[in-house]
Short mmCIF file of C-alpha atoms and ligand atoms in Angstrom, two decimals:
data_model
loop_
_atom_site.label_atom_id
_atom_site.label_comp_id
_atom_site.label_asym_id
_atom_site.label_seq_id
_atom_site.Cartn_x
_atom_site.Cartn_y
_atom_site.Cartn_z
CA UNK A 1 77.36 0.98 253.17
CA UNK A 2 74.77 -0.44 250.75
CA UNK A 3 71.98 -1.59 252.79
CA UNK A 4 69.03 0.68 254.63
CA UNK A 5 68.84 -0.05 258.28
CA UNK A 6 65.00 0.45 258.50
CA UNK A 7 64.55 -1.99 255.70
CA UNK A 8 66.99 -4.70 256.70
CA UNK A 9 65.42 -4.39 260.18
CA UNK A 10 61.94 -5.11 258.66
CA UNK A 11 62.95 -8.33 257.17
CA UNK A 12 64.96 -9.36 260.32
CA UNK A 13 61.93 -7.98 262.89
CA UNK A 14 59.11 -10.20 261.17
CA UNK A 15 61.64 -13.38 260.76
CA UNK A 16 60.86 -16.25 263.23
CA UNK A 17 63.66 -17.01 265.77
CA UNK A 18 62.94 -17.22 269.32
CA UNK A 19 65.41 -19.20 271.27
CA UNK A 20 66.12 -22.57 270.16
CA UNK A 21 64.39 -21.92 266.87
CA UNK A 22 66.92 -20.26 264.90
CA UNK A 23 66.70 -21.87 261.69
CA UNK A 24 64.68 -19.23 259.69
CA UNK A 25 66.69 -16.31 261.03
CA UNK A 26 69.80 -18.08 260.34
CA UNK A 27 68.73 -18.38 256.78
CA UNK A 28 67.44 -14.84 256.26
CA UNK A 29 70.62 -13.30 258.07
CA UNK A 30 72.99 -15.56 255.70
CA UNK A 31 71.03 -13.88 252.65
CA UNK A 32 71.51 -10.55 253.85
CA UNK A 33 74.81 -10.86 254.40
CA UNK A 34 75.59 -12.59 251.21
CA UNK A 35 73.88 -9.24 249.55
CA UNK A 36 75.58 -6.44 251.72
CA UNK A 37 79.01 -7.80 252.34
CA UNK A 38 81.66 -6.67 249.71
CA UNK A 39 84.54 -9.48 249.23
CA UNK A 40 82.16 -11.88 250.89
CA UNK A 41 84.23 -14.69 249.55
CA UNK A 42 86.97 -13.51 251.87
CA UNK A 43 84.51 -14.79 254.79
CA UNK A 44 83.48 -18.41 255.50
CA UNK A 45 80.59 -19.43 257.60
CA UNK A 46 79.21 -22.27 259.48
CA UNK A 47 76.58 -23.24 262.04
CA UNK A 48 77.55 -25.12 265.14
CA UNK A 49 75.49 -27.47 267.62
CA UNK A 50 73.74 -25.11 269.02
CA UNK A 51 72.76 -23.01 266.22
CA UNK A 52 75.36 -20.46 266.30
CA UNK A 53 75.90 -18.67 262.95
CA UNK A 54 79.48 -17.88 262.98
CA UNK A 55 81.49 -15.99 259.82
CA UNK A 56 84.95 -16.18 260.00
CA UNK A 57 87.76 -14.22 258.11
CA UNK A 58 91.13 -15.50 258.56
CA UNK A 59 93.89 -13.00 259.33
CA UNK A 60 97.55 -13.01 260.74
CA UNK A 61 96.77 -10.49 264.19
CA UNK A 62 95.05 -11.13 267.24
CA UNK A 63 91.69 -13.34 267.41
CA UNK A 64 89.03 -10.83 267.86
CA UNK A 65 85.00 -11.82 267.98
CA UNK A 66 82.10 -9.68 267.35
CA UNK A 67 78.96 -11.09 268.79
CA UNK A 68 75.37 -10.16 268.71
CA UNK A 69 72.47 -12.63 269.65
CA UNK A 70 70.22 -13.51 266.98
CA UNK A 71 67.52 -15.20 269.12
CA UNK A 72 64.21 -13.41 270.40
CA UNK A 73 61.93 -14.07 273.38
CA UNK A 74 58.74 -15.62 272.75
CA UNK A 75 56.12 -18.20 274.24
CA UNK A 76 55.54 -21.91 274.08
CA UNK A 77 52.30 -23.82 274.33
CA UNK A 78 52.08 -25.97 277.38
CA UNK A 79 48.30 -27.24 277.38
CA UNK A 80 45.44 -27.00 275.18
CA UNK A 81 42.07 -27.29 276.51
CA UNK A 82 38.91 -29.19 275.47
CA UNK A 83 37.67 -25.83 273.93
CA UNK A 84 40.66 -25.05 271.96
CA UNK A 85 42.61 -22.42 274.40
CA UNK A 86 45.89 -22.79 274.89
CA UNK A 87 48.19 -22.40 277.92
CA UNK A 88 52.06 -21.05 277.36
CA UNK A 89 55.39 -20.42 279.07
CA UNK A 90 58.03 -17.73 278.61
CA UNK A 91 60.96 -18.35 276.54
CA UNK A 92 62.94 -15.53 277.73
CA UNK A 93 62.19 -12.88 280.26
CA UNK A 94 58.55 -11.48 279.41
CA UNK A 95 56.54 -9.01 281.30
CA UNK A 96 52.75 -9.82 281.97
CA UNK A 97 51.50 -6.22 280.91
CA UNK A 98 53.21 -6.63 277.19
CA UNK A 99 51.52 -9.82 276.93
CA UNK A 100 47.53 -8.60 277.29
CA UNK A 101 46.01 -8.45 274.12
CA UNK A 102 49.02 -8.68 272.53
CA UNK A 103 49.21 -10.80 269.20
CA UNK A 104 51.62 -13.92 268.22
CA UNK A 105 52.40 -15.78 265.28
CA UNK A 106 53.71 -19.40 265.04
CA UNK A 107 56.38 -20.69 262.54
CA UNK A 108 53.67 -22.04 260.28
CA UNK A 109 51.86 -18.71 260.35
CA UNK A 110 49.25 -19.50 262.74
CA UNK A 111 48.13 -15.88 264.32
CA UNK A 112 46.09 -15.87 267.83
CA UNK A 113 45.77 -13.22 270.51
CA UNK A 114 46.70 -13.40 274.28
CA UNK A 115 43.83 -12.76 276.88
CA UNK A 116 43.16 -13.16 280.58
CA UNK A 117 40.67 -14.71 282.99
CA UNK A 118 38.31 -11.97 283.73
CA UNK A 119 37.60 -13.40 287.04
CA UNK A 120 41.03 -12.49 288.48
CA UNK A 121 40.99 -9.06 289.62
CA UNK A 122 43.54 -7.16 287.28
CA UNK A 123 45.88 -6.10 289.22
CA UNK A 124 46.29 -9.71 290.81
CA UNK A 125 47.06 -11.24 287.31
CA UNK A 126 49.92 -13.75 286.74
CA UNK A 127 51.00 -15.53 283.78
CA UNK A 128 48.77 -18.61 284.95
CA UNK A 129 45.96 -16.35 284.38
CA UNK A 130 46.91 -15.69 280.84
CA UNK A 131 45.61 -17.96 277.73
CA UNK A 132 46.16 -17.78 273.87
CA UNK A 133 42.94 -18.20 271.78
CA UNK A 134 43.80 -18.90 267.95
CA UNK A 135 39.95 -18.93 267.26
CA UNK A 136 39.59 -22.80 267.13
CA UNK A 137 36.06 -24.20 268.23
CA UNK A 138 37.61 -27.02 270.03
CA UNK A 139 41.00 -28.93 270.90
CA UNK A 140 40.59 -31.09 267.85
CA UNK A 141 40.70 -27.99 265.37
CA UNK A 142 43.43 -26.28 267.52
CA UNK A 143 45.84 -29.47 266.99
CA UNK A 144 45.29 -28.89 263.78
CA UNK A 145 47.45 -25.65 263.75
CA UNK A 146 49.43 -25.90 266.89
CA UNK A 147 50.83 -28.42 269.35
CA UNK A 148 52.50 -28.57 272.81
CA UNK A 149 55.87 -27.30 272.42
CA UNK A 150 55.33 -24.74 269.51
CA UNK A 151 56.77 -21.86 270.09
CA UNK A 152 55.17 -18.39 268.74
CA UNK A 153 56.46 -14.80 268.72
CA UNK A 154 55.15 -11.33 268.89
CA UNK A 155 53.09 -10.38 265.65
CA UNK A 156 53.61 -6.86 265.04
CA UNK A 157 54.60 -4.55 261.92
CA UNK A 158 57.65 -2.32 262.58
CA UNK A 159 57.59 1.65 261.76
CA UNK A 160 59.98 4.09 261.49
CA UNK A 161 59.28 7.99 262.18
CA UNK A 162 61.93 10.98 261.91
CA UNK A 163 65.21 8.98 263.59
CA UNK A 164 63.25 6.54 265.35
CA UNK A 165 62.59 2.78 264.61
CA UNK A 166 60.11 0.93 266.30
CA UNK A 167 58.90 -2.69 266.45
CA UNK A 168 59.57 -6.34 267.96
CA UNK A 169 62.94 -7.57 268.27
CA UNK A 170 65.07 -4.54 268.01
CA UNK A 171 66.41 -6.81 270.76
CA UNK A 172 68.48 -7.80 269.23
CA UNK A 173 67.98 -7.62 265.54
CA UNK A 174 69.50 -4.30 265.54
CA UNK A 175 72.59 -5.90 267.15
CA UNK A 176 72.82 -7.99 264.36
CA UNK A 177 72.69 -5.25 261.59
CA UNK A 178 75.29 -3.72 263.47
CA UNK A 179 77.77 -6.33 263.31
CA UNK A 180 76.86 -6.61 259.35
CA UNK A 181 77.52 -3.01 259.08
CA UNK A 182 80.91 -3.36 260.98
CA UNK A 183 81.75 -6.55 258.56
CA UNK A 184 80.74 -4.68 255.23
CA UNK A 185 83.37 -1.54 256.95
CA UNK A 186 85.86 -3.77 257.89
CA UNK A 187 87.78 -4.38 254.67
CA UNK A 188 91.47 -3.58 255.77
CA UNK A 189 92.51 -5.13 259.16
CA UNK A 190 94.96 -7.95 259.79
CA UNK A 191 93.10 -9.46 262.72
CA UNK A 192 91.70 -13.13 262.73
CA UNK A 193 88.04 -11.93 262.77
CA UNK A 194 85.03 -13.90 263.96
CA UNK A 195 81.41 -12.51 263.66
CA UNK A 196 79.02 -14.65 265.69
CA UNK A 197 75.34 -14.36 265.55
CA UNK A 198 74.07 -16.26 268.88
CA UNK A 199 71.52 -18.58 269.58
CA UNK A 200 69.79 -19.01 272.96
CA UNK A 201 70.76 -15.78 274.43
CA UNK A 202 67.56 -14.75 275.95
CA UNK A 203 67.13 -18.04 278.06
CA UNK A 204 70.73 -17.55 279.70
CA UNK A 205 73.39 -16.62 277.17
CA UNK A 206 73.58 -20.07 275.99
CA UNK A 207 74.96 -20.21 272.50
CA UNK A 208 77.70 -17.48 273.03
CA UNK A 209 79.18 -19.77 275.72
CA UNK A 210 80.06 -22.46 273.14
CA UNK A 211 80.81 -20.18 270.41
CA UNK A 212 83.42 -18.25 272.66
CA UNK A 213 84.62 -21.90 274.01
CA UNK A 214 85.32 -23.04 270.15
CA UNK A 215 86.80 -19.71 269.03
CA UNK A 216 88.90 -18.96 272.37
CA UNK A 217 89.42 -14.76 271.25
CA UNK A 218 91.56 -12.68 272.57
CA UNK A 219 89.48 -9.68 272.57
CA UNK A 220 85.61 -9.69 271.90
CA UNK A 221 82.85 -7.25 271.80
CA UNK A 222 79.33 -8.02 272.04
CA UNK A 223 76.19 -5.76 270.63
CA UNK A 224 72.93 -5.67 272.00
CA UNK A 225 70.22 -3.28 273.42
CA UNK A 226 70.38 -1.58 276.53
CA UNK A 227 67.88 0.26 278.48
CA UNK A 228 67.11 4.02 278.76
CA UNK A 229 66.81 6.33 281.66
CA UNK A 230 64.94 8.98 279.90
CA UNK A 231 61.07 7.99 280.05
CA UNK A 232 58.95 9.65 282.50
CA UNK A 233 58.77 8.66 286.21
CA UNK A 234 61.14 5.66 285.58
CA UNK A 235 61.88 3.71 288.87
CA UNK A 236 65.53 3.51 288.61
CA UNK A 237 67.89 6.42 287.59
CA UNK A 238 70.03 5.54 284.42
CA UNK A 239 72.40 7.73 282.61
CA UNK A 240 71.40 6.44 278.92
CA UNK A 241 69.28 8.06 276.55
CA UNK A 242 67.82 7.62 273.14
CA UNK A 243 69.76 9.72 270.20
CA UNK A 244 72.71 10.43 272.19
CA UNK A 245 74.83 7.82 270.59
CA UNK A 246 75.59 4.17 271.20
CA UNK A 247 76.71 3.60 274.69
CA UNK A 248 79.88 1.87 275.88
CA UNK A 249 79.07 -0.95 278.51
CA UNK A 250 81.31 -0.60 281.86
CA UNK A 251 79.07 -3.28 283.75
CA UNK A 252 75.88 -5.07 284.08
CA UNK A 253 74.64 -7.71 286.09
CA UNK A 254 76.61 -10.44 283.97
CA UNK A 255 79.85 -8.59 283.49
CA UNK A 256 82.49 -5.85 284.68
CA UNK A 257 83.64 -5.08 281.15
CA UNK A 258 87.52 -5.35 280.53
CA UNK A 259 89.63 -2.16 280.67
CA UNK A 260 91.68 -2.59 277.31
CA UNK A 261 88.17 -3.19 275.34
CA UNK A 262 86.50 -0.37 276.76
CA UNK A 263 89.49 2.08 276.17
CA UNK A 264 89.91 0.79 272.53
CA UNK A 265 86.24 1.89 272.31
CA UNK A 266 86.71 5.20 273.73
CA UNK A 267 89.63 5.70 271.46
CA UNK A 268 87.44 4.89 268.49
CA UNK A 269 84.73 7.12 269.28
CA UNK A 270 87.08 10.19 269.79
CA UNK A 271 88.98 9.25 266.66
CA UNK A 272 85.45 9.05 264.69
CA UNK A 273 83.83 12.16 266.51
CA UNK A 274 81.11 9.66 267.46
CA UNK A 275 79.18 10.86 270.63
CA UNK A 276 78.97 7.99 272.69
CA UNK A 277 77.51 7.19 276.31
CA UNK A 278 78.28 5.48 279.27
CA UNK A 279 76.44 2.21 280.25
CA UNK A 280 75.88 0.80 283.36
CA UNK A 281 72.69 -1.49 283.18
CA UNK A 282 71.48 -2.53 286.77
CA UNK A 283 69.35 -5.42 285.48
CA UNK A 284 70.10 -7.90 283.16
CA UNK A 285 72.97 -9.24 281.43
CA UNK A 286 74.60 -9.89 277.88
CA UNK A 287 76.64 -12.52 275.96
CA UNK A 288 79.65 -10.34 276.92
CA UNK A 289 79.18 -12.02 280.65
CA UNK A 290 79.72 -15.56 279.39
CA UNK A 291 82.33 -14.56 276.54
CA UNK A 292 84.50 -13.13 279.13
CA UNK A 293 84.48 -16.30 281.53
CA UNK A 294 84.73 -18.98 278.89
CA UNK A 295 87.25 -21.46 278.55
CA UNK A 296 90.58 -19.78 279.98
CA UNK A 297 88.62 -16.17 279.93
CA UNK A 298 88.38 -13.32 276.91
CA UNK A 299 89.14 -9.90 277.17
CA UNK A 300 85.41 -8.64 276.42
CA UNK A 301 83.28 -5.64 276.35
CA UNK A 302 80.29 -4.64 274.78
CA UNK A 303 78.37 -1.64 272.71
CA UNK A 304 74.99 -1.19 273.46
CA UNK A 305 71.97 0.49 271.53
CA UNK A 306 69.93 2.50 273.76
CA UNK A 307 66.25 1.18 273.61
CA UNK A 308 63.22 1.70 275.40
CA UNK A 309 60.50 -0.67 276.12
CA UNK A 310 62.90 -3.57 276.03
CA UNK A 311 60.93 -7.26 275.42
CA UNK A 312 57.65 -5.27 274.32
CA UNK A 313 56.37 -5.78 271.06
CA UNK A 314 56.88 -1.93 270.74
CA UNK A 315 60.77 -1.39 271.29
CA UNK A 316 62.19 1.69 270.13
CA UNK A 317 65.72 2.85 269.33
CA UNK A 318 67.51 5.66 267.17
CA UNK A 319 68.73 5.09 263.73
CA UNK A 320 71.44 7.42 264.22
CA UNK A 321 72.63 5.60 267.39
CA UNK A 322 72.71 2.34 265.23
CA UNK A 323 74.70 4.18 262.61
CA UNK A 324 77.11 5.26 265.17
CA UNK A 325 77.86 1.87 266.64
CA UNK A 326 78.37 0.48 263.20
CA UNK A 327 81.48 3.12 262.68
CA UNK A 328 82.31 2.61 266.33
CA UNK A 329 82.88 -1.10 266.23
CA UNK A 330 84.31 -1.02 262.90
CA UNK A 331 87.01 1.70 263.88
CA UNK A 332 87.89 0.14 267.36
CA UNK A 333 88.49 -3.37 265.51
CA UNK A 334 90.42 -1.74 262.77
CA UNK A 335 92.84 -0.09 265.12
CA UNK A 336 93.12 -2.71 267.59
CA UNK A 337 92.91 -3.18 271.39
CA UNK A 338 96.59 -2.66 272.69
CO1 CO B 1 66.44 -9.61 275.65
ZN1 ZN B 2 69.23 -8.84 273.73
#
C-alpha cells in the first residue's frame, strides 16, 4: 500500500469538515484517493444532496457498502456580544472539560480560544458559561471575521510516538483512511462495491441514512472509532484496549450487528492471522445503526478502531490497529459474507 497512515492522517485531521460543512474534507479525500488507489479508473464517484461522497466499482456479485463518516464534531457561533466575545452551541457531542482553554479554527482561518465565566464555581460550569475569544476589540471587529452560524473545529497538531497516533479527529478520519486502505487492496472481487464517506454522522447518523437508502446494499460494514476500557479508574468496564487489534462490533446503542457480517469478519481475521477484539460499546452509536434499518434493511456490521479520549482534541489510537483493520476489511469483502 503506497500511503503513510500518519502522513495521510495529518492532512485529514487538519482539514475543516464539521457536520454539514463537509466541502473541504470531500476535496481532500478525493485527492488522496486519486493519488492512492491503483486502477482508480475502475471507480466512479459522486456526492449526493446530503454531501455524502460515494465511490462505486461495478461488479456482478452481491452489493456491498463500506462506510465511514468524514464529518467531525465542532461548535457553531450563536451570538456575538458588544465586546466581541462569542457564544456557541455544540455540533455533535462535546464534553465541557475538553473545551476549556481549547483552541478552535474557523473555515476562513480565524482562530480563537474558549474560556469560561470566572464568577461561576468551576464545578458548576455549563456550556452556557463558556465563551469564545478571537481577540477582537468589539462586536464590529469580531463580525469582520466571524458571523452567527459560522462553524469552528479543534485547532491542534497531530503527533506520532512509537505505535501511537494522537490528535484531533481520529474520529473518524482514521475510519476514512481505513476505507481508502481497503479500497487500495481490494483489486480482485466480483462484488458490486460501494465505499461511502458519510456526512453528518456526529449530529445523528444523518448522511448514512440517505446513502444506504439510495444504494440498498445486501451487506454493509461501517468503520468508526470505539471507546477503550484501558485507562486508569474508568467508570464502566469495557473489554477493548489500545494496540490489541481492531474491534469487531457486536453491539452499541444504535445496533445489534448482523451475524453473517460478524462471522465473515471473524473468518477474515482468522485467515489473515489478525488479532481482533470483541466490542460492546454501552454508550454512543455509529452509522451501522441506520444502515441496518434503512429501506427494507441491510445486513450490517462494523469494524472499530480502539480510541482513547474520543471527542477530545487529543484522541489517541494505535497505528498497528489501523493497519490490521485495513487488512481485515479487505479480506472480509474479498471472501464474501455467506
Ligand atoms: Co464521534
Ligand atoms: Zn465517529
